[in-house]
């Protein structure tokens, strides 16, 4: 048997490991030295033919070399796993297309409304969905024992907090921190404790508007809302004001828009009246200005509150408000 030269073997094996370009190469190197018929395996098997002294010495060295090479091969492996040209990871395979989502119809409508009002000089403001009784009621001229509180079916929480029933509390929050003149819109989510049906939900969205200045009048309100609606529905819209009551405005009115379907001629959507009820509005009540820290002798303005869901339903001809909230993809995929 030729003299066993473990030193040369080690140098050769290290070179082979170094040269390996992929997992296949590495496997070949493993087989060459450590496999069943590998060079080191054969050496270990032939130890029995050596003298006792030789056996001990060579046995120890060969075992050490075996461990050393196993370790070296193991260390090189991870580098190949991801980017080898083998089948493990084929960079040329086309990736699966990611399904990209899209904006919810209410988000589309909110952004459009914000854009139209911003173009008319309004700022977009937000406020908390959890309110206290002061902002949701008292400061809006609705004291604790006032029957008008019954209009809003409220979710009361602990610690005298509640889920806001309208976006009007943000009027007060804004006036507390800002001096007139100003014009703002406040899109936001609101909550009502009521039974759901095609036109009622326990939560929906409103856009509040508030414009205060030295001589802001109902005429300004009419012009701005008519312009807003015409831009939003992409057609000329007429409005009419009917006297109505909200504790936080005086005078108060209900705003009707000419029917977006029949242009006012009368059809089934508008119950043959030619008009659609759209929003509540009015001139800001002096008590509300006072609650917001503004002197009603120097300043006046208008406020309005419009249902965003209702605007979206009219624009896209949706007949059930619950469709916005139940996550049915057959509905959502249409937007
Ligand atoms: N906050 C009223 C509502 O939710 C709407 C409104 C806002 C009316 C501002 C007048 C002025 O019904």
XYZ file of C-alpha atoms and ligand atoms in Angstrom:
347
model
C 0.000 0.000 0.000
C 1.275 3.440 -0.958
C 2.343 5.688 1.848
C -0.593 7.635 3.168
C -0.023 11.357 2.613
C -2.757 13.089 4.579
C -1.163 16.517 4.190
C -1.372 16.492 0.375
C -4.874 15.066 0.595
C -5.937 17.944 2.805
C -4.546 20.568 0.423
C -6.238 18.914 -2.558
C -9.571 18.558 -0.802
C -9.530 22.197 0.330
C -8.825 23.299 -3.256
C -11.731 21.187 -4.519
C -14.109 22.686 -1.969
C -12.933 26.135 -2.881
C -13.496 25.531 -6.592
C -17.061 24.243 -6.187
C -19.520 26.467 -8.059
C -22.801 24.983 -6.951
C -24.373 22.362 -4.728
C -23.714 19.654 -7.324
C -19.963 20.366 -7.318
C -19.957 20.341 -3.537
C -21.709 16.994 -3.535
C -19.103 15.577 -5.904
C -16.317 16.772 -3.614
C -18.054 15.178 -0.638
C -18.304 11.854 -2.484
C -14.699 12.014 -3.626
C -13.320 12.279 -0.076
C -16.015 11.294 2.395
C -18.456 9.118 0.441
C -18.636 5.343 0.715
C -15.683 4.983 -1.646
C -14.156 8.321 -0.769
C -10.439 8.604 -0.229
C -10.626 9.292 3.483
C -13.235 6.605 4.021
C -10.909 4.099 2.338
C -7.980 5.201 4.487
C -10.013 4.738 7.654
C -11.084 1.296 6.461
C -7.516 0.216 5.709
C -6.222 1.123 9.153
C -6.570 -2.467 10.303
C -3.713 -3.446 7.990
C -1.237 -1.129 9.712
C 0.972 -1.714 12.673
C -0.483 -0.707 15.986
C 1.680 2.403 16.228
C 0.918 3.533 12.677
C -2.763 2.741 13.139
C -3.090 5.017 16.166
C -1.233 7.914 14.552
C -2.817 7.766 11.087
C -6.248 6.954 12.540
C -6.218 10.079 14.639
C -5.052 12.310 11.789
C -7.514 10.847 9.267
C -10.433 11.289 11.651
C -9.434 14.888 12.275
C -9.205 15.519 8.537
C -12.637 13.939 8.057
C -14.210 16.271 10.586
C -12.329 19.236 9.161
C -13.596 18.589 5.596
C -17.171 17.915 6.733
C -17.162 21.277 8.449
C -15.658 23.081 5.412
C -18.286 21.621 3.084
C -21.074 22.555 5.480
C -19.811 26.126 5.609
C -19.908 26.571 1.822
C -23.405 25.203 1.412
C -25.600 28.199 2.402
C -23.996 30.400 -0.247
C -25.391 28.162 -2.961
C -28.877 27.486 -1.717
C -30.512 30.636 -3.078
C -28.600 31.464 -6.186
C -27.337 28.188 -7.514
C -27.943 27.429 -11.183
C -29.448 24.157 -9.991
C -33.130 23.509 -9.728
C -33.403 24.717 -6.108
C -34.042 28.292 -7.148
C -34.590 29.179 -10.748
C -34.383 32.949 -11.146
C -35.828 32.730 -14.644
C -39.248 31.451 -13.530
C -41.845 34.287 -13.916
C -43.097 35.568 -10.555
C -46.712 35.122 -9.563
C -48.574 38.405 -10.045
C -49.430 40.105 -6.762
C -53.070 41.008 -6.388
C -53.145 44.761 -5.900
C -56.123 46.218 -4.035
C -57.867 49.475 -4.809
C -59.596 52.293 -2.994
C -63.011 51.820 -1.395
C -65.846 53.795 -3.087
C -66.276 55.877 0.087
C -62.584 56.791 0.006
C -62.847 57.774 -3.659
C -65.839 59.975 -2.882
C -64.195 61.510 0.203
C -61.095 62.452 -1.788
C -63.190 63.971 -4.544
C -65.235 66.038 -2.064
C -62.051 67.233 -0.343
C -60.576 68.232 -3.698
C -63.596 70.298 -4.722
C -63.741 72.168 -1.411
C -59.981 72.701 -1.317
C -60.242 74.295 -4.754
C -62.759 76.728 -3.203
C -60.363 77.663 -0.398
C -61.568 75.296 2.338
C -59.185 73.432 4.665
C -59.766 69.758 5.463
C -59.934 69.143 9.223
C -60.551 66.009 11.314
C -61.698 65.313 14.873
C -62.063 62.363 17.290
C -64.664 59.634 16.778
C -65.013 59.241 20.550
C -66.430 62.453 21.986
C -67.778 63.743 25.279
C -71.245 65.182 25.861
C -69.966 68.745 25.837
C -68.698 68.721 22.270
C -71.371 66.405 20.840
C -74.320 68.161 22.556
C -73.969 70.990 25.128
C -71.602 73.197 23.134
C -73.910 72.765 20.136
C -76.781 74.321 22.047
C -78.314 70.983 23.104
C -78.432 70.940 26.939
C -78.805 67.674 28.878
C -82.594 67.824 29.285
C -83.336 69.181 25.814
C -85.663 66.939 23.766
C -83.433 67.504 20.715
C -80.996 65.003 22.219
C -83.500 62.313 21.290
C -82.965 63.011 17.581
C -79.562 61.380 17.811
C -79.617 57.723 18.879
C -76.374 57.726 20.751
C -73.929 54.979 21.772
C -72.847 55.904 25.284
C -69.512 54.600 26.579
C -68.099 54.554 30.112
C -66.730 57.739 31.734
C -69.405 59.911 30.109
C -67.870 59.398 26.684
C -69.855 58.565 23.566
C -69.424 57.732 19.881
C -70.055 61.010 18.073
C -73.444 61.139 16.372
C -72.354 63.793 13.864
C -69.270 65.701 12.741
C -70.598 68.971 14.204
C -68.490 68.715 17.432
C -65.445 69.480 15.261
C -66.961 72.950 14.647
C -66.392 73.707 18.349
C -62.979 72.041 18.510
C -61.808 74.098 15.523
C -63.244 77.423 16.740
C -61.541 76.976 20.119
C -58.134 77.009 18.442
C -58.627 79.273 15.415
C -59.696 82.853 14.833
C -62.098 83.793 12.036
C -62.324 84.286 9.157
C -62.019 80.637 8.115
C -63.663 77.979 5.998
C -63.307 74.270 6.729
C -64.767 70.897 5.773
C -64.623 67.931 8.136
C -65.088 64.488 6.609
C -65.462 61.745 9.214
C -67.081 58.631 10.570
C -70.112 58.919 12.820
C -72.317 56.490 14.759
C -76.054 56.063 15.383
C -77.708 53.473 17.595
C -80.458 52.387 15.232
C -81.801 49.415 13.283
C -80.147 48.926 9.895
C -81.941 48.804 6.564
C -81.207 49.829 2.982
C -80.823 53.489 3.963
C -79.710 53.297 7.640
C -76.438 52.072 9.131
C -75.101 52.167 12.670
C -71.995 53.862 11.351
C -71.609 56.050 8.293
C -69.751 59.132 7.097
C -70.547 62.839 7.047
C -68.872 65.946 5.748
C -69.312 68.953 7.978
C -68.808 72.421 6.575
C -68.201 75.646 8.503
C -67.503 79.107 7.119
C -67.239 82.124 9.414
C -66.451 85.714 8.510
C -67.656 89.293 8.927
C -70.605 89.035 6.532
C -70.965 85.376 5.496
C -74.615 84.794 4.569
C -77.051 82.107 3.457
C -76.537 83.429 -0.105
C -72.861 82.446 0.145
C -73.948 79.033 1.371
C -76.301 78.544 -1.576
C -73.671 79.528 -4.119
C -70.976 77.311 -2.616
C -73.190 74.231 -2.222
C -74.635 74.592 -5.712
C -71.131 74.832 -7.129
C -69.947 71.870 -5.065
C -72.853 69.642 -6.141
C -72.527 70.598 -9.819
C -68.829 69.695 -9.768
C -69.430 66.493 -7.797
C -72.210 65.210 -10.077
C -70.698 66.671 -13.248
C -73.934 68.385 -14.205
C -75.796 71.545 -13.327
C -77.575 71.027 -9.986
C -80.137 73.399 -8.525
C -80.857 73.496 -4.801
C -83.703 74.733 -2.673
C -83.766 75.503 1.038
C -86.669 74.490 3.276
C -87.000 75.800 6.846
C -85.933 73.165 9.370
C -84.730 72.867 12.947
C -81.269 72.058 14.301
C -80.422 73.495 17.734
C -76.987 74.672 16.577
C -78.216 76.880 13.700
C -80.648 79.791 13.398
C -82.267 79.936 10.935
C -81.920 76.275 9.973
C -82.737 74.643 6.696
C -82.978 71.361 4.913
C -81.279 71.366 1.523
C -82.853 69.606 -1.460
C -81.046 69.110 -4.764
C -82.732 68.820 -8.139
C -83.034 65.098 -8.894
C -79.784 63.817 -10.420
C -81.694 61.202 -12.433
C -84.521 63.215 -14.079
C -83.054 66.733 -13.736
C -86.132 67.868 -11.796
C -88.821 66.585 -14.153
C -90.064 63.949 -11.677
C -89.236 60.236 -11.660
C -89.388 57.175 -9.371
C -86.086 58.036 -7.628
C -87.400 61.427 -6.443
C -90.999 60.156 -5.918
C -92.132 62.426 -8.782
C -91.198 65.565 -6.822
C -88.112 66.498 -8.836
C -86.131 67.028 -5.605
C -83.886 64.881 -3.384
C -83.292 65.603 0.311
C -79.599 66.068 0.810
C -78.371 67.788 3.947
C -79.007 69.890 7.008
C -77.607 73.406 7.233
C -78.119 76.873 8.657
C -76.561 80.019 10.012
C -74.369 79.174 13.026
C -76.279 79.833 16.270
C -74.781 82.648 18.427
C -74.553 80.225 21.373
C -72.393 77.894 19.285
C -70.013 80.700 18.304
C -69.790 81.651 21.997
C -69.070 78.035 23.009
C -66.219 78.094 20.493
C -64.837 81.322 21.986
C -65.980 83.586 19.126
C -67.920 86.840 19.659
C -71.269 86.546 17.801
C -71.563 90.338 17.616
C -68.519 90.492 15.331
C -68.737 87.261 13.382
C -71.289 85.139 11.569
C -71.347 82.184 9.231
C -72.999 79.058 7.949
C -72.620 75.347 8.723
C -73.830 72.238 6.953
C -73.688 68.473 7.395
C -74.062 66.081 4.480
C -74.040 62.278 4.415
C -71.079 61.064 2.390
C -72.640 57.633 1.914
C -75.732 59.317 0.477
C -73.651 61.347 -1.977
C -71.808 58.175 -3.020
C -75.089 56.265 -3.411
C -76.513 59.015 -5.626
C -73.369 59.308 -7.714
C -72.917 55.583 -8.329
C -76.624 54.625 -8.186
C -76.210 52.302 -5.193
C -79.491 51.293 -3.576
C -78.312 49.815 -0.251
C -75.981 51.614 2.209
C -74.995 48.278 3.794
C -73.044 47.372 0.644
C -70.337 49.825 1.728
C -69.635 47.891 4.909
C -70.093 44.164 4.296
C -66.942 43.617 2.220
C -68.652 41.808 -0.660
C -66.063 41.693 -3.460
C -68.748 41.435 -6.149
C -69.703 44.970 -5.122
C -66.239 46.365 -4.348
C -64.586 45.114 -7.537
C -66.798 47.432 -9.580
C -64.891 50.507 -8.388
N -75.250 67.662 12.437
C -76.484 67.590 11.684
C -76.905 66.124 11.590
O -76.126 65.251 11.843
C -76.349 68.184 10.331
C -76.121 69.667 10.363
C -74.826 70.174 10.408
C -77.192 70.555 10.355
C -74.619 71.547 10.441
C -76.978 71.890 10.383
C -75.708 72.407 10.424
O -78.027 65.819 11.239
